[in-house]
Coordinates of C-alpha atoms in Angstrom, one line a residue:
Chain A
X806 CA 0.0 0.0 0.0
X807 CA 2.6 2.5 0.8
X808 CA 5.0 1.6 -2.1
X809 CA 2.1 2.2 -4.1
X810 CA 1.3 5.6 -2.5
X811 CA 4.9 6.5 -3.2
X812 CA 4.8 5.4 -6.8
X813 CA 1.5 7.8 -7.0
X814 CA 3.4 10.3 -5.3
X815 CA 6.4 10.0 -7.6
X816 CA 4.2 10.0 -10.3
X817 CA 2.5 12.9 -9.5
X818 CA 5.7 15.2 -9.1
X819 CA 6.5 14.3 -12.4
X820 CA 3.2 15.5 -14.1
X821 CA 3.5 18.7 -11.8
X822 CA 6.9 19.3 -13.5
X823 CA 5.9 18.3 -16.7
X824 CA 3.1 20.6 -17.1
X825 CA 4.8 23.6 -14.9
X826 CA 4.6 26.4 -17.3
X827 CA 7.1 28.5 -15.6
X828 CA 10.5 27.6 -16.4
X829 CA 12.5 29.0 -13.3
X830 CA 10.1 27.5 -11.2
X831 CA 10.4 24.0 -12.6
X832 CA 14.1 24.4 -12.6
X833 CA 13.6 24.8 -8.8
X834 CA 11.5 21.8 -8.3
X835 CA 14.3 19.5 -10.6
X836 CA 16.7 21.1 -8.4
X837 CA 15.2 20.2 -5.2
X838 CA 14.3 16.3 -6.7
X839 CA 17.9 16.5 -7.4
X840 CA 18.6 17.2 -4.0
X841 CA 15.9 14.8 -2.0
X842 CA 17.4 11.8 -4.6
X843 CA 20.7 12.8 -2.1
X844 CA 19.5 12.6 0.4
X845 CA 17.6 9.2 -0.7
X846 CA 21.1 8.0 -1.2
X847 CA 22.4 9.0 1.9
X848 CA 19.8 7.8 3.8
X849 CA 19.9 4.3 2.0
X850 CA 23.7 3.6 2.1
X851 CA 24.2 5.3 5.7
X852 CA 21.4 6.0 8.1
X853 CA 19.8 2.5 6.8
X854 CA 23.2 0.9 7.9
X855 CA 23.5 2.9 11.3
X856 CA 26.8 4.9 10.5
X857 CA 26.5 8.8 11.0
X858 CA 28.3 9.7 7.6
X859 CA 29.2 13.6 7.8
X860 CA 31.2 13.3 5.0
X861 CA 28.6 12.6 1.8
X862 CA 29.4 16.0 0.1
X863 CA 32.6 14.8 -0.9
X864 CA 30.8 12.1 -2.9
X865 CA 28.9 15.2 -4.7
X866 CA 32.4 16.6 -5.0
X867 CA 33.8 13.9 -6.6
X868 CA 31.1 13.7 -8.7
X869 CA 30.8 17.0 -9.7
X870 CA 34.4 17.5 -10.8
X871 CA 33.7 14.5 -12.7
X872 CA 30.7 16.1 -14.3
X873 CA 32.4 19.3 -14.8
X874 CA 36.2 17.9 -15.9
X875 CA 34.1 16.3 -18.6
X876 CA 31.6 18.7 -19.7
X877 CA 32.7 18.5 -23.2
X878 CA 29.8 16.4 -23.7
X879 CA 26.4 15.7 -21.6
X880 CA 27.1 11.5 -22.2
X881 CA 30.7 11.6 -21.2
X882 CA 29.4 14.5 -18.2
X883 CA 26.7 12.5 -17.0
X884 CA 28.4 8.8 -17.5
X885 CA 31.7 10.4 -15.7
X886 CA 29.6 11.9 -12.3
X887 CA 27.9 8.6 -12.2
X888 CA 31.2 6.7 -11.6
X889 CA 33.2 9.1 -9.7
X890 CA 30.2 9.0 -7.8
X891 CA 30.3 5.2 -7.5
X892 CA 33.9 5.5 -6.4
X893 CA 33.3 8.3 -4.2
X894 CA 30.8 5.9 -2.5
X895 CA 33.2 3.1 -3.1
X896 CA 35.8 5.3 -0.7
X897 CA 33.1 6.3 2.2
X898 CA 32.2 1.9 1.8
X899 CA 35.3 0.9 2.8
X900 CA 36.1 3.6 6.0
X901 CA 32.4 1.7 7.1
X902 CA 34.2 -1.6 6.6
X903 CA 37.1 -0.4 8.6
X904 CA 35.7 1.7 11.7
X905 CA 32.8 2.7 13.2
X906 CA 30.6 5.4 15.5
X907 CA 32.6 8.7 15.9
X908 CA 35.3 7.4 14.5
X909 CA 33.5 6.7 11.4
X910 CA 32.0 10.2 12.0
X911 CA 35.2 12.2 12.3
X912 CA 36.8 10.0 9.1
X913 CA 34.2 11.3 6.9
X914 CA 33.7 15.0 8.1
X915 CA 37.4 15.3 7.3
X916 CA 37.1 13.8 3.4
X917 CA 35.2 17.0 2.5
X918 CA 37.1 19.1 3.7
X919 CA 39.6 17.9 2.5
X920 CA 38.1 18.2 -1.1
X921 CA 37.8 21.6 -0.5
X922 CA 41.0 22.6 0.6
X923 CA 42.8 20.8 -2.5
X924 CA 39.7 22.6 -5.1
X925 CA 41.2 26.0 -3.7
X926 CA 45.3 24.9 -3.2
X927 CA 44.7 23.8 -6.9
X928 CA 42.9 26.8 -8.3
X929 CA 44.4 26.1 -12.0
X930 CA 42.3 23.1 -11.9
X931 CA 39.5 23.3 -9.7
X932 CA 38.7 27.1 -10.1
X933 CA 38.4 27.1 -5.9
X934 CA 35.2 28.9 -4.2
X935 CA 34.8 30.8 -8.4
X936 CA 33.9 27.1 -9.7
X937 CA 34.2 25.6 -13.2
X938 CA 31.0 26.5 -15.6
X939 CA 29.4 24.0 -17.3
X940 CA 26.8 26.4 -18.9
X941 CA 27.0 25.7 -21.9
X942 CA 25.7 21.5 -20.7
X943 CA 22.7 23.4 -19.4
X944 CA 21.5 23.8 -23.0
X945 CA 21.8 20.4 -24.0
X946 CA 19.2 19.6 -20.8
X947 CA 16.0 18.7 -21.4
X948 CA 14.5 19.4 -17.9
X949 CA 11.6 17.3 -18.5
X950 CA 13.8 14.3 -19.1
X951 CA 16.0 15.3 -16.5
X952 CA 13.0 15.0 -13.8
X953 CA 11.9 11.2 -15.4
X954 CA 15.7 10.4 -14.8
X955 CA 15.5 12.0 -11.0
X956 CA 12.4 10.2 -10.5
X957 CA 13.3 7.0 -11.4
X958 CA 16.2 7.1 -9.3
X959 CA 14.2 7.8 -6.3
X960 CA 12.1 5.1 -7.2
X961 CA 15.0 3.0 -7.5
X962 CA 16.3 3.3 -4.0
X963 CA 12.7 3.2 -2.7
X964 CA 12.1 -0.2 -4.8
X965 CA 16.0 -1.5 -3.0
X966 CA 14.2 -0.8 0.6
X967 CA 11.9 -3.3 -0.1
X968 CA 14.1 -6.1 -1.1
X969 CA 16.5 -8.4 0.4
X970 CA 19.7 -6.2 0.4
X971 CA 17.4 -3.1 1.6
X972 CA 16.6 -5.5 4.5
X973 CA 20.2 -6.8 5.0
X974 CA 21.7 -3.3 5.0
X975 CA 19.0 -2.3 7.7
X976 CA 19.6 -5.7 9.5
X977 CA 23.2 -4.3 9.9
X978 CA 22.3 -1.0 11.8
X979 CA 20.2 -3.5 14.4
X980 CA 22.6 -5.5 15.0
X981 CA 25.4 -6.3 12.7
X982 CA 26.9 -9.5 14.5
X983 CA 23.4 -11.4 14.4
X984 CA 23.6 -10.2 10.6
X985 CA 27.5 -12.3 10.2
X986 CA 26.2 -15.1 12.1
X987 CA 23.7 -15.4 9.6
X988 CA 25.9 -16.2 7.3
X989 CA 25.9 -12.6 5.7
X990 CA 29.4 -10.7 4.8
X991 CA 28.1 -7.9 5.8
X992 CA 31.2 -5.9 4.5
X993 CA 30.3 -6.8 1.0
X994 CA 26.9 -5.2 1.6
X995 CA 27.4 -2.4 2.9
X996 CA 30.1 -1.7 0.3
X997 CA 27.9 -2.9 -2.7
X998 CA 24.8 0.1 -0.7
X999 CA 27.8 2.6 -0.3
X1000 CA 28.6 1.8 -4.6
X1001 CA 24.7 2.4 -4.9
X1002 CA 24.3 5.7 -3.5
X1003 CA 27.4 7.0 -4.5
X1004 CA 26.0 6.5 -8.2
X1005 CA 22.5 8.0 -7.5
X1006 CA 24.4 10.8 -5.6
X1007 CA 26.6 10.9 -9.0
X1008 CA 23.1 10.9 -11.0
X1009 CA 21.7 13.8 -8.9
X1010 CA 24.5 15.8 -8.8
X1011 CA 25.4 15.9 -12.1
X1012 CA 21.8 17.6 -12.8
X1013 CA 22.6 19.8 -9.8
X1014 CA 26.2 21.0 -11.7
X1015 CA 24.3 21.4 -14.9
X1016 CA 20.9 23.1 -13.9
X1017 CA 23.1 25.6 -11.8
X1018 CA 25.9 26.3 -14.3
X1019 CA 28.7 25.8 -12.2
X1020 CA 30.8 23.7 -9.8
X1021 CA 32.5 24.8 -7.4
X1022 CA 33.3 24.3 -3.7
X1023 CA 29.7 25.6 -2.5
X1024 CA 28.2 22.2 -3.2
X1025 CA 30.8 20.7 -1.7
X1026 CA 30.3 22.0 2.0
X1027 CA 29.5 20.5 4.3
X1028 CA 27.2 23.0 6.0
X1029 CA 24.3 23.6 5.0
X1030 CA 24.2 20.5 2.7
X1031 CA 24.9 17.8 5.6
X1032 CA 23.0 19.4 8.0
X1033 CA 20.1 19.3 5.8
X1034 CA 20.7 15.1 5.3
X1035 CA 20.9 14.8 8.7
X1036 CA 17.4 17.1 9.3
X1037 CA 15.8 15.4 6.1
X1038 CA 16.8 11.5 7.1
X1039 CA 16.2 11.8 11.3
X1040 CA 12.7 12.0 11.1
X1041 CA 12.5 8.8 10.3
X1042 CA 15.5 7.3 9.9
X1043 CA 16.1 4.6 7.3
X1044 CA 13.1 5.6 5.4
X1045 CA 14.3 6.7 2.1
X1046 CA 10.3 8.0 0.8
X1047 CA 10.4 10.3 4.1
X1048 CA 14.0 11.6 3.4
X1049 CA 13.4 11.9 0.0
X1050 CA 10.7 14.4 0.8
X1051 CA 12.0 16.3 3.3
X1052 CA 15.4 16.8 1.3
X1053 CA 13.5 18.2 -1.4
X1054 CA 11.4 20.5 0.3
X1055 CA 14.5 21.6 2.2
X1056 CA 16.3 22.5 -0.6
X1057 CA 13.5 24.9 -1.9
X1058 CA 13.5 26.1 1.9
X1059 CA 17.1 27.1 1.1
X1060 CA 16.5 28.9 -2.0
X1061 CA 14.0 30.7 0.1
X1062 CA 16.1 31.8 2.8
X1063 CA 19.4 32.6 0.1
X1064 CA 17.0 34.8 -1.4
X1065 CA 14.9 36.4 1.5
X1066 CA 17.4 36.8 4.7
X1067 CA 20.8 34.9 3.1
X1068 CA 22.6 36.2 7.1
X1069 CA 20.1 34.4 9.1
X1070 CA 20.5 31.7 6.7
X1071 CA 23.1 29.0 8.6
X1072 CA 21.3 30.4 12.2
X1073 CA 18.1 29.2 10.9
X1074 CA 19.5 26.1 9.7
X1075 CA 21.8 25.1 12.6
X1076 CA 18.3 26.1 14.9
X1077 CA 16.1 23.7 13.1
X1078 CA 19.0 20.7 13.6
X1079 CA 19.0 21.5 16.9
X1080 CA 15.4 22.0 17.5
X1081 CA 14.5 18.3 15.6
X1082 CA 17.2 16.6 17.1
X1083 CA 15.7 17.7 20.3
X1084 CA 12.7 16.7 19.7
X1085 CA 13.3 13.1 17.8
X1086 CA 15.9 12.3 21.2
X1087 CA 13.2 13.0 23.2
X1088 CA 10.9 10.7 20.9
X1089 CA 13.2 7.7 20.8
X1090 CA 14.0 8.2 24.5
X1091 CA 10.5 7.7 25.5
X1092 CA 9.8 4.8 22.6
X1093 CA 7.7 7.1 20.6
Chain B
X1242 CA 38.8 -27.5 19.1
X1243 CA 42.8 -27.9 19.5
X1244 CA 44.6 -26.5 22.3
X1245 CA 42.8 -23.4 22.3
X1246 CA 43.9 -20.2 24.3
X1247 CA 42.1 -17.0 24.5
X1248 CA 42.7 -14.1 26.9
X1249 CA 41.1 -11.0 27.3
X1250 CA 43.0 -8.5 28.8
X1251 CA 44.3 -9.7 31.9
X1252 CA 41.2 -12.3 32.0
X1253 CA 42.3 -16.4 30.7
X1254 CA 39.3 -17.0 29.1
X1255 CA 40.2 -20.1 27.3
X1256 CA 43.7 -21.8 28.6
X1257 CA 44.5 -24.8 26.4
X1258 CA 41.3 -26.1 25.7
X1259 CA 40.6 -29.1 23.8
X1260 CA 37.1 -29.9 22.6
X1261 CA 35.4 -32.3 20.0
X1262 CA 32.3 -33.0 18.7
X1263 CA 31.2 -36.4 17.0
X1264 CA 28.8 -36.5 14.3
X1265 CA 25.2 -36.9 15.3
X1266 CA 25.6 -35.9 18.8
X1267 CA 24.1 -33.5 21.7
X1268 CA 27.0 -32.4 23.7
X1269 CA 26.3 -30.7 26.9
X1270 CA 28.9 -27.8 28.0
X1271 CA 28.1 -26.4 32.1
X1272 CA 30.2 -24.7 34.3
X1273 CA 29.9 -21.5 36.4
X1274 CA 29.7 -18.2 35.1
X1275 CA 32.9 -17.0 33.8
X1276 CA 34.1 -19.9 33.4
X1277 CA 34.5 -19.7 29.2
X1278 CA 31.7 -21.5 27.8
X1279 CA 30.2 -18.8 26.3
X1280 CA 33.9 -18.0 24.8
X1281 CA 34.1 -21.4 23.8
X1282 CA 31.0 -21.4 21.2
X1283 CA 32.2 -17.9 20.0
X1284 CA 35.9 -19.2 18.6
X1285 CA 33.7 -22.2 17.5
X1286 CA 31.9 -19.9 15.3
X1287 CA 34.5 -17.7 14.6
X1288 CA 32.8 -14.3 16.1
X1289 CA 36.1 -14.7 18.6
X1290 CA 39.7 -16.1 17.5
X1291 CA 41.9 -17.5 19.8
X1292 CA 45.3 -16.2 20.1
X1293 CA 46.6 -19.7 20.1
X1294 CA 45.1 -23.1 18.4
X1295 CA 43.0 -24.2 16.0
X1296 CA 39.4 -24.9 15.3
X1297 CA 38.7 -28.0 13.0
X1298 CA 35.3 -28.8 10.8
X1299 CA 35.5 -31.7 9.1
X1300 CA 39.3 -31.5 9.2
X1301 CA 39.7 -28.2 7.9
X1302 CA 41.4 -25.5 9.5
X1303 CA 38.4 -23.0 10.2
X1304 CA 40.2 -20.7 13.0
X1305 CA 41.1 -17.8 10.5
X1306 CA 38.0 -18.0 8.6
X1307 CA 35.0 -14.8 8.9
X1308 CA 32.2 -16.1 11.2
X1309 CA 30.0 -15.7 8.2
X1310 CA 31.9 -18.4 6.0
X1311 CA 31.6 -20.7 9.5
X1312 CA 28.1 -19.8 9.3
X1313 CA 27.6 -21.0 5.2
X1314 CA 30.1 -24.3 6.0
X1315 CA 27.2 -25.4 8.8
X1316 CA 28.1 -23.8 12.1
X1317 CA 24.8 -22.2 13.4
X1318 CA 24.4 -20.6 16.5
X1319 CA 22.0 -19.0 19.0
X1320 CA 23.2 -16.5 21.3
X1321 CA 22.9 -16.4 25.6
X1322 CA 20.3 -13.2 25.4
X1323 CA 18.3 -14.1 22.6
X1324 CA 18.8 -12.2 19.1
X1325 CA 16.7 -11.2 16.8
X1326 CA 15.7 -8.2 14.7
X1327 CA 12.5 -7.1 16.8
X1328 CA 11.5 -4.6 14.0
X1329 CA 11.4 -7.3 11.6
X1330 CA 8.8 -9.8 11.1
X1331 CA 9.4 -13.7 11.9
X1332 CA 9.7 -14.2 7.9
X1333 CA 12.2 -11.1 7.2
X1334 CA 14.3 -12.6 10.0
X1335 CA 14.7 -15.6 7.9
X1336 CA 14.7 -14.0 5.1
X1337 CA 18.3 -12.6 6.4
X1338 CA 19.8 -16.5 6.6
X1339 CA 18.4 -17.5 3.5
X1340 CA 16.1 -16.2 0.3
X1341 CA 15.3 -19.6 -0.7
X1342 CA 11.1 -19.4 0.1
X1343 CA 10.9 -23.3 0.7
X1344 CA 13.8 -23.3 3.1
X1345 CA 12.2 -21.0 5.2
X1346 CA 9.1 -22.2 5.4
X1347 CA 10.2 -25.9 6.2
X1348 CA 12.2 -24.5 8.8
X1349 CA 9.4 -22.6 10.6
X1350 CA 7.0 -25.3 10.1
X1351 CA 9.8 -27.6 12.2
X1352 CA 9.9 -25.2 14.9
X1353 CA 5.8 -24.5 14.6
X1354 CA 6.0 -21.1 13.8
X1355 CA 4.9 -21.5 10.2
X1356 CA 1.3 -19.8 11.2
X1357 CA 3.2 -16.7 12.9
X1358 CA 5.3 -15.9 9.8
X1359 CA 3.8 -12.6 9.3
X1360 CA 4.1 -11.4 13.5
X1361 CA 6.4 -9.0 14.6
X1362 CA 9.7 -10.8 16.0
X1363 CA 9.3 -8.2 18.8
X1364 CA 5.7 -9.2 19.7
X1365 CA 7.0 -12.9 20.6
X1366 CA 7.0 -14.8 23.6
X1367 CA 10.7 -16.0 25.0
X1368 CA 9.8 -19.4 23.6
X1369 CA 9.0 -18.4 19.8
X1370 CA 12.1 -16.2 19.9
X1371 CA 14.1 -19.1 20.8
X1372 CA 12.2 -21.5 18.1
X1373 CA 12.8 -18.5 15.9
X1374 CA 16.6 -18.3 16.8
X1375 CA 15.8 -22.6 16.2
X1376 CA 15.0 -21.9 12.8
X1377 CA 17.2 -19.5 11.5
X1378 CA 20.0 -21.7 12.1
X1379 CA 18.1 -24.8 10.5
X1380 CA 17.9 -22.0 7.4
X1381 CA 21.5 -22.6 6.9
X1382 CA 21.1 -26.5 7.1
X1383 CA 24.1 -26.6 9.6
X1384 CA 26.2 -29.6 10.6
X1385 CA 26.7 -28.3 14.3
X1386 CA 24.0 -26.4 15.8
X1387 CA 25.5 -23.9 18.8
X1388 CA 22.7 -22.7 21.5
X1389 CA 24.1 -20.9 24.0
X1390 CA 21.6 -21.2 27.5
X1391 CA 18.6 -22.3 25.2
X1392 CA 15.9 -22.8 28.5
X1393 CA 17.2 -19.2 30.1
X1394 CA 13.8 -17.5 31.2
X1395 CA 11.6 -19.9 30.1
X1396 CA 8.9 -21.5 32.1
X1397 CA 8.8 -24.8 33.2
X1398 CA 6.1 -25.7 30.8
X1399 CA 8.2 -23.8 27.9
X1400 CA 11.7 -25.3 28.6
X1401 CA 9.8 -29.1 28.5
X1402 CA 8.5 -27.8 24.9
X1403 CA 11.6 -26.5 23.9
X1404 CA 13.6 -29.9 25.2
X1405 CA 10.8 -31.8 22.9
X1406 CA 12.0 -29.5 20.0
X1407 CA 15.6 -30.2 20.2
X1408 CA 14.7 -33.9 20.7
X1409 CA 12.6 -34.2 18.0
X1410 CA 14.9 -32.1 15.2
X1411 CA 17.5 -34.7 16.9
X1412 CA 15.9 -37.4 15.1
X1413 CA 14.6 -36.0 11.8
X1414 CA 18.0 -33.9 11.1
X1415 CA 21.9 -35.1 10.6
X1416 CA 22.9 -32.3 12.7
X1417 CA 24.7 -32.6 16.1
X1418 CA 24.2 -29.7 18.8
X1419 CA 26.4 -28.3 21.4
X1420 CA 24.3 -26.9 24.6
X1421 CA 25.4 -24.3 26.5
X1422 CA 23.1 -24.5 29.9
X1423 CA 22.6 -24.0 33.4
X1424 CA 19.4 -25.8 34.0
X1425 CA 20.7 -28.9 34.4
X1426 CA 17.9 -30.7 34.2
X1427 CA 16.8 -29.8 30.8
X1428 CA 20.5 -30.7 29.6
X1429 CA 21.0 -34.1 31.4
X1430 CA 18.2 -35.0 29.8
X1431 CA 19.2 -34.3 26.7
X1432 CA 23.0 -34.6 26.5
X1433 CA 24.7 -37.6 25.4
X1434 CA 27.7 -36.1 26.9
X1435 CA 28.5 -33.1 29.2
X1436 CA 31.8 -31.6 29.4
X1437 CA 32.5 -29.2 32.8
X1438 CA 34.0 -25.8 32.1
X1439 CA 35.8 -24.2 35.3
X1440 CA 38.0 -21.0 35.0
X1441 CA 39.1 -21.4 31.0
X1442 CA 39.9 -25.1 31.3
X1443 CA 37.7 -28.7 30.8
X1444 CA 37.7 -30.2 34.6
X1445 CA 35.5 -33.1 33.3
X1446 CA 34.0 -34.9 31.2
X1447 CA 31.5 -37.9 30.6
X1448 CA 28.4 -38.8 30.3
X1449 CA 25.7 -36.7 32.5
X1450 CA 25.1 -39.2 35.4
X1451 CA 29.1 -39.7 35.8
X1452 CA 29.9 -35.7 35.6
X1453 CA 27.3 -35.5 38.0
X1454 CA 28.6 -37.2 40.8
X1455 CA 31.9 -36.5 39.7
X1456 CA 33.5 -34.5 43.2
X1457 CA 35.6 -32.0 41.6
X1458 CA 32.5 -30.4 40.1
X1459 CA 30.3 -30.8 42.8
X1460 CA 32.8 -28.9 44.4
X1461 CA 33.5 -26.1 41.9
X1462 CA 30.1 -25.8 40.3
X1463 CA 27.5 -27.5 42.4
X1464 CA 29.1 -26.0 45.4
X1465 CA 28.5 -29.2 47.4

């Protein structure tokens, strides 16, 4: 029943965006897809396995070099953030397999950062904080397409929830020993979920690079783009339909507040993690 | 088991031990708390590795091998507080060990949970969660099956029920069983042979009426 709401609801978004007849505003909404598919990925690969990744902007880093190193032309663009997305995922998989809680949590906060330190050291290459433009990609977009491919993908990890590797990755975050005596390499797993999400996170960024014109280290930081994972996937964690939805309507809440009051901006946002933290703690505390 | 020796910290959990399991067999394992039977059934299953020894299935060398390949070669096990996924339902549980339909269902129909397969794990009494722990093992049609204090919390009535299980998949399967317990008189009854466990080394051994009266472990365990 609620795979089938979801499909509806999917389904729906795409008519909306299909029939939108104002262009900026559907750019907006393929934008915010763009970023709930994300957070989708995030919450699949991560949340679902119980790590607390603060590092899944350097996958959209990765990726969005990749899309704009190879902007050339939209195949090679689109093909090339997929991969490096993969492998971006790939890298985040195996620091999973390797260590774990705030360990795991410091490891990954550090590989954006990173990122973003060699995007400015190398400014021949990575153009720093001014960003490489792919403009001249954004032509070649159709945006009506570009929402079926967004869509799909969100469908896609939705659909992997459901199945057994959905249920073995979410087995993991339960408890990951009764998962290995079950005859389960549960490294493989979360590795092959971590390869996954990277490539929808190379999917959706790739649209983000194009559809904005530019890459550059903005996307890459990890506030307000992680906060808003970790907002969009605690409500109800593991739940990829829920974080889906949230991260989109959190992206538009973005543009909103860039646009309206950009200095309140990272208050606002650092105020509504702490304020639904809060309040989910308090949930989960009492069984809620 | 060959000359195993585990220590954790400054703690000897295991200290030489030597252990082995015939074919077709219920072997009992008691001792006090502490004393490393619990340990034991981890480095069987390869969840702990010894620093020293070797574990042997079938005559190979399993000690270096992930506890999930120990699983897959036919070494089940249940654990001392019972696991499962609560959030899951009794079929998604099983659905973990195996995604062969058939197996899963034969399984829970030999632990008689086949009409529950769509309940909550969470919502189920101490004795289904054990026949569930039962049959997610059987789903990975093991050789050796490991239950580590099987009867803990269970009723009178329930621990009788569960001794009939054990007996009964006894007889219909291949598989030999290794029983970690402290109610005695569940295991005697069940146990073709009980080995005593007493500070990480095997003080006896024998069937359950000779360990029994045996005055070393009247002394150490029985405190008599």
């Amino acid at each position: 029943m609620r795979s089938r709401l979801y499909i509806g609801f999917l389904a729906v978004l795409l008519v909306v965006v299909v029939f939108m007849p104002w262009t900026f505003l559907k750019y907006l909404v393929v934008m915010a897809i763009a970023f709930g598919v994300v957070v989708a990925a995030y919450d699949f690969a991560s949340v679902r396995s119980g790590y607390i990744n603060l590092g899944q902007t350097f996958v959209m880093g990765v990726a969005g070099y990749g899309a704009a190193f190879m902007s050339q032309s939209l195949v090679y663009s689109a093909v090339g953030s997929t991969l490096l997305g993969a492998f971006g995922g790939l890298l985040l998989g195996f620091l999973a397999v390797r260590i774990r809680g705030a360990y795991y949590a410091i490891a990954t906060m550090v590989m954006p950062l990173l990122l973003i330190v060699l995007a400015r050291t190398a400014y021949s290459v990575f153009k720093g904080d001014d960003g490489i433009s792919v403009w001249a990609l954004q032509s070649q977009i159709n945006i009506d397409s570009a929402a079926a491919v967004l869509i799909a993908v969100a469908a896609l990890m939705a659909y992997l929830t459901k199945t057994r590797f959905g249920l073995i990755i979410r087995s993991i975050s339960y408890d990951e020993m009764l998962t290995i005596s079950s005859g389960i390499n549960t490294a493989l797993y979360k590795l092959g979920a971590y390869i996954i999400a990277g490539a929808a996170t190379g999917v959706a960024t790739f649209y983000l690079v194009v559809l904005s014109g530019i890459m550059s280290t903005a996307l890459i930081e990890p506030i307000p783009w992680i906060v808003y994972m970790l907002l969009a996937s605690g409500v109800k964690p593991g739940d990829v339909v829920w974080s889906f939805s949230i991260g989109a309507s959190l992206y538009i809440v973005d543009v909103v507040m860039r646009a309206s009051f950009p200095n309140l901006r990272l208050f606002i946002i650092s105020l509504m993690l702490v304020v639904t933290y809060a309040v989910l703690s308090k949930r989960y505390a009492t069984g809620g | 088991m060959d000359s195993v020796y585990k220590k954790f910290g400054g703690v000897i959990a295991l200290d030489n031990v030597s252990y082995s399991l015939n074919r077709k067999e219920i072997a009992g394992i008691i001792g006090p708390n502490g004393s490393g039977k619990t340990t034991l059934l981890n480095v069987i299953s390869g969840l702990v590795k010894p620093d020293k020894g070797k574990v042997l299935f079938k005559g190979e060398d399993i000690t270096k091998l992930p506890p999930n390949v120990i699983a897959r070669r036919g070494i089940a096990r249940t654990f001392q507080q019972p696991k499962v996924f609560q959030k899951f339902s009794v079929f998604e549980n099983m659905l973990i060990a195996t995604n062969d339909r058939s197996k899963i269902y034969d399984s829970l129909k030999r632990v008689g949970l086949d009409n529950q397969i769509f309940r909550n794990a969470g919502s189920l009494t101490i004795l289904d969660v054990r026949r569930l722990e039962i049959a997610r093992c059987l789903a990975l049609e093991p050789e050796i099956i490991l239950l580590d204090e099987p009867f803990a919390g269970l009723t009178t009535q329930e621990a009788v029920l569960l001794s009939d299980l054990i007996t009964s998949l006894y007889k219909d399967l291949g598989a030999s069983f290794v029983i970690v317990e402290h109610r005695l008189k569940y295991l005697f009854k069940l146990a073709q042979r009980v080995t005593v466990m007493h500070a990480g080394r095997v003080i006896a051994e024998g069937p359950p009426s000779d360990v029994i009266s045996d005055k070393k472990v009247r002394e150490v365990y029985l405190g008599v």
